[in-house]
Coordinates of C-alpha atoms in Angstrom, one line a residue:
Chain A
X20 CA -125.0 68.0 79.0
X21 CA -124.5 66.6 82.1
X22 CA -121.6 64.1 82.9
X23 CA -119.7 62.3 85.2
X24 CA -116.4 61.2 85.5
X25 CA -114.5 58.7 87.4
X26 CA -111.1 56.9 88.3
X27 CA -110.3 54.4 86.1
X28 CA -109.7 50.9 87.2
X29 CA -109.6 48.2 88.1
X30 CA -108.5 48.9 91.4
X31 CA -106.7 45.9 93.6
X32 CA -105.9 46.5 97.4
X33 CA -105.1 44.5 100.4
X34 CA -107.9 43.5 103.0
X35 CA -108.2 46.7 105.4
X36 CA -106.4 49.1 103.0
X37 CA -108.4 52.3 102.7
X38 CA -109.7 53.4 99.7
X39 CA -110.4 56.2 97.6
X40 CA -112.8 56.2 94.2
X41 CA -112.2 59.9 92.6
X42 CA -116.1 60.9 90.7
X43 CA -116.3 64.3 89.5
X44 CA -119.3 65.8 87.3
X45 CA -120.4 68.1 85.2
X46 CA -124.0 69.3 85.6
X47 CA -126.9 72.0 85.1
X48 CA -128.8 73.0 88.1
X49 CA -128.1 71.4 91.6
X50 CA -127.9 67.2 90.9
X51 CA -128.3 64.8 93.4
X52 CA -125.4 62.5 93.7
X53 CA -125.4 58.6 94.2
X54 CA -122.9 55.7 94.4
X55 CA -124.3 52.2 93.4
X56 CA -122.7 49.3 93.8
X57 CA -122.5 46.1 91.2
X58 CA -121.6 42.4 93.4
X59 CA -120.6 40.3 90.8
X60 CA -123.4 38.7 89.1
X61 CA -125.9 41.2 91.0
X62 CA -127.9 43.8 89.4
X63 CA -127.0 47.5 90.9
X64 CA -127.8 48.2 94.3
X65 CA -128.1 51.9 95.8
X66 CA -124.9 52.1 98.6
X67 CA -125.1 56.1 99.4
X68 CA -126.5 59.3 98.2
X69 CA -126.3 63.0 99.3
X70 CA -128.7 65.7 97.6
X71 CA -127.4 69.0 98.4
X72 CA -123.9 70.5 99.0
X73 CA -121.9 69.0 102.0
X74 CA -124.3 66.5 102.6
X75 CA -122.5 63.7 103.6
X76 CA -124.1 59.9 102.6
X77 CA -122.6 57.2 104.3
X78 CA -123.7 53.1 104.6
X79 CA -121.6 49.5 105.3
X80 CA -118.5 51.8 106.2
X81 CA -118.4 53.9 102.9
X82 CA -118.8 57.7 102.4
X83 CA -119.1 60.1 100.4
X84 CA -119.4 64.3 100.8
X85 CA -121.3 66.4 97.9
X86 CA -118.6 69.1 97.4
X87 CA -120.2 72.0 95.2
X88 CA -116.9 73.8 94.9
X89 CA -114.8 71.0 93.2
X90 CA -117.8 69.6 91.7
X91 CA -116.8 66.3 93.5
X92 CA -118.5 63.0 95.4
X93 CA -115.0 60.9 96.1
X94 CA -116.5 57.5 97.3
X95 CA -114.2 56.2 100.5
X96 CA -113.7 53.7 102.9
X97 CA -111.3 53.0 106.0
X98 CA -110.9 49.6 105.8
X99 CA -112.1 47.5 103.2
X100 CA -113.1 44.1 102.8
X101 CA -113.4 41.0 100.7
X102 CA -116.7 41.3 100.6
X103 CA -116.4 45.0 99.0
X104 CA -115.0 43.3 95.8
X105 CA -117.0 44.7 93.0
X106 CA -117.9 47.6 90.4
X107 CA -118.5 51.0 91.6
X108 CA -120.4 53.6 89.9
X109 CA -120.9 57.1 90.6
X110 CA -124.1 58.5 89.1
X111 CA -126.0 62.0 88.9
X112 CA -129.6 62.7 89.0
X113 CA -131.0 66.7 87.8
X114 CA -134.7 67.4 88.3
X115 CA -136.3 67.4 84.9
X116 CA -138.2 70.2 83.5
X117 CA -142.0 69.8 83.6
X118 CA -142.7 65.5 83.3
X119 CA -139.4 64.8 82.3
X120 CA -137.4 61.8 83.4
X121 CA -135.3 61.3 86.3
X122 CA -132.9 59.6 84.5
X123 CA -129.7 58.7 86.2
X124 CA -126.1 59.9 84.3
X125 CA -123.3 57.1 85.2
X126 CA -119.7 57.1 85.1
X127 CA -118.3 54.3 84.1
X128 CA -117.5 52.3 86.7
X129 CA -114.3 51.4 88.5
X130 CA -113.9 47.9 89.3
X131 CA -112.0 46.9 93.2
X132 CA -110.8 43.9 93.9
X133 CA -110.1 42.7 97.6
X134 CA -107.4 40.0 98.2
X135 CA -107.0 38.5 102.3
Chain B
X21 CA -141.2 41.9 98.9
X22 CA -140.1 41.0 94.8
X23 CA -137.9 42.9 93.5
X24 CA -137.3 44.0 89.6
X25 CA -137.3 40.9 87.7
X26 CA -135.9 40.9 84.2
X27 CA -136.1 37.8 81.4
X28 CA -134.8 36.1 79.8
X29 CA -131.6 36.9 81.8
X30 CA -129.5 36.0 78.9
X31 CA -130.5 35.7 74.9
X32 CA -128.2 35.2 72.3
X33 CA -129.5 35.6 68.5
X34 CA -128.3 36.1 65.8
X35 CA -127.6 39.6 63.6
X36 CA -130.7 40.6 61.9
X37 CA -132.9 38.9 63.9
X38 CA -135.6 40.8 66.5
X39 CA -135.1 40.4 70.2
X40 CA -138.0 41.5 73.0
X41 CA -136.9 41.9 76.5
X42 CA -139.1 41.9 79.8
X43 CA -139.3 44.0 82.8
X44 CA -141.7 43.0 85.7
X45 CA -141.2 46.4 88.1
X46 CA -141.9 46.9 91.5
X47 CA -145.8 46.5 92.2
X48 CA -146.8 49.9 92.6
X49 CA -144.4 51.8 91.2
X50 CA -145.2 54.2 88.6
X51 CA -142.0 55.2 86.6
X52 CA -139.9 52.7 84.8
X53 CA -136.1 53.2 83.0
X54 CA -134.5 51.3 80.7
X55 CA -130.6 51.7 80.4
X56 CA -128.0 49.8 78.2
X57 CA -124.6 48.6 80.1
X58 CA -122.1 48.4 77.6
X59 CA -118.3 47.9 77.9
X60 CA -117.2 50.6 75.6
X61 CA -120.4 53.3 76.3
X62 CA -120.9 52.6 80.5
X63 CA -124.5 53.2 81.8
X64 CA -126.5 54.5 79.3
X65 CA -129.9 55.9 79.6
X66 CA -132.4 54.4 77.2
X67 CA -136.1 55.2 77.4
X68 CA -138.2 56.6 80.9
X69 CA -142.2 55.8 81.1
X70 CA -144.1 57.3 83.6
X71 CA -148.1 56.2 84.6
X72 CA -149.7 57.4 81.3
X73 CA -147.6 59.7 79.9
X74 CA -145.9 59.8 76.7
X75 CA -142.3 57.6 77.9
X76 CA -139.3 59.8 77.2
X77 CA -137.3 57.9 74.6
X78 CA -134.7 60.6 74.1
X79 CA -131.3 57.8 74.9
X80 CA -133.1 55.5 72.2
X81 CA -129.8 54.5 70.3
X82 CA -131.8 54.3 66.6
X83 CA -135.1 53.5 65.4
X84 CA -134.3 50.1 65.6
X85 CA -134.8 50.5 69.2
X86 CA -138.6 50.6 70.6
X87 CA -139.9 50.3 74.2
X88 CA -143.7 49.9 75.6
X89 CA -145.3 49.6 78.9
X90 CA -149.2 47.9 79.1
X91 CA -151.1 48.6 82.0
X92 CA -148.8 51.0 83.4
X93 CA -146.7 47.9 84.9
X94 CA -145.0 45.7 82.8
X95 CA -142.3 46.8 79.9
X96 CA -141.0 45.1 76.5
X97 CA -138.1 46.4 75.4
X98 CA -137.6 45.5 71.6
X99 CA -134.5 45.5 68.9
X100 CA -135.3 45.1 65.3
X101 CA -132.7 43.5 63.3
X102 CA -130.2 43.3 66.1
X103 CA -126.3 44.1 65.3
X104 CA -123.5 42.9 67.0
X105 CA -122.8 46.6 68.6
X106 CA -126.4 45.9 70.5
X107 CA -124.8 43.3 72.4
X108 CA -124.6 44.7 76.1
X109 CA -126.4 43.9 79.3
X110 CA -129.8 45.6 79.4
X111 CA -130.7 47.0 82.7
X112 CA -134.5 48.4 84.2
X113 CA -134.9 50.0 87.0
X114 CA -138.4 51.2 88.7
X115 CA -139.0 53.8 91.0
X116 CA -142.2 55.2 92.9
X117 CA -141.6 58.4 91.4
X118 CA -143.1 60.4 94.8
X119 CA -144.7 63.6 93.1
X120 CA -142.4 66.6 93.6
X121 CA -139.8 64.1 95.3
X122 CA -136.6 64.6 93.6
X123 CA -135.3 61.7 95.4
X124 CA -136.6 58.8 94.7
X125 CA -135.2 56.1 94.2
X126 CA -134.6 53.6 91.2
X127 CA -134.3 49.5 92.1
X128 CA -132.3 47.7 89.4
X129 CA -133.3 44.3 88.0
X130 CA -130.3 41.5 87.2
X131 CA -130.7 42.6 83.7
X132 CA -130.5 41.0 80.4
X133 CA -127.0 40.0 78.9
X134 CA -128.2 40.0 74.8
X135 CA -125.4 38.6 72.6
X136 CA -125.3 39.4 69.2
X137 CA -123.5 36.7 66.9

């Protein structure tokens, strides 16, 4: 079945480090791949996706390339802030066969914390 | 416009006892997910209802776990004789589910944060 795996955390940097999330997956067929975001006490919000190989999706400073070959989506950033203190979650989507559900598969997150 | 809304955002009961959970969706949108955020399991998927079709309730953990949607819009989510491994933060998400769009996409509420004593 399909699956997706990513860095453990939690992850701690100084303000304007650069960061790197790891997400690699395992999937049938050609998945789209997303990266949500969770702020503390937010539900999850949508920060990039990319839908076919090499696209790149990119938003607030983060991105992320869809590479085919190494079955990757490594979610990073060039200078991070407090603000970006949260959990991160990389996530798959496959089309379904016939009226099936486009359910998302989730890794399990990897918390970053931000200190000035 | 209003977002997914979720209540009660937190419940705690006790084992054995019946829990329903509510999702409001987005007005308009047409499919609606239910997922389970637990800290030893992740993101799960739990059931998928689409306008009229039969939902897809292949993540349902056991059948103490049932799901329904009236009027294509809102969704109950309900444990029967809760355990304390149901305790997790219950996530639903809606989507306009664009026909032949593969990438549409799914708006989170807060969620629900169930604790079972």
């Amino acid at each position: 079945g399909d699956s997706v795996t990513q860095m453990e955390g939690p992850v701690t940097l100084s303000e304007e480090a650069f960061l790197t999330i790891n997400c690699t997956y395992t999937a049938t067929g050609y998945p789209s791949l997303f990266w949500y975001v969770q702020y503390p006490g937010e539900g999850l919000q949508l920060l990039l996706k990319a839908t076919k190989a090499d696209d790149k999706g990119s938003n607030k400073g983060f991105e992320a390339t869809y590479r085919k070959e190494t079955t990757s989506f490594h979610l990073e950033k060039g200078s991070v802030q407090v603000s970006d203190s949260a959990v991160y979650f990389c996530a798959l989507q496959t089309l379904p066969s016939g009226a099936g559900s486009y359910q998302l598969t989730f890794g399990k997150g990897t918390k970053l914390s931000v200190i000035p | 416009g209003a977002g997914v809304s979720q209540s009660p955002s937190n419940k705690v009961t006790e084992k054995g006892k019946d829990v329903e959970l509510r999702c409001d969706p987005i007005s308009g949108h047409t499919a609606l997910y239910w997922y389970r955020q637990s800290l030893g399991q992740g993101l799960e998927f739990l059931i998928y209802f689409q306008g009229n079709s039969a939902p897809d309730k292949s993540g349902l953990p056991s059948d103490r776990f049932s799901a329904e949607r009236t009027g294509g819009s809102v969704s109950t989510l309900t444990i029967q004789r809760t355990q304390q491994e149901d305790s997790a933060v219950y996530l639903c998400a809606s989507s306009p589910r664009l026909a032949g769009d593969p990438n549409n996409e799914q708006f989170f509420g807060p969620g629900t944060r169930l604790t079972v004593l």
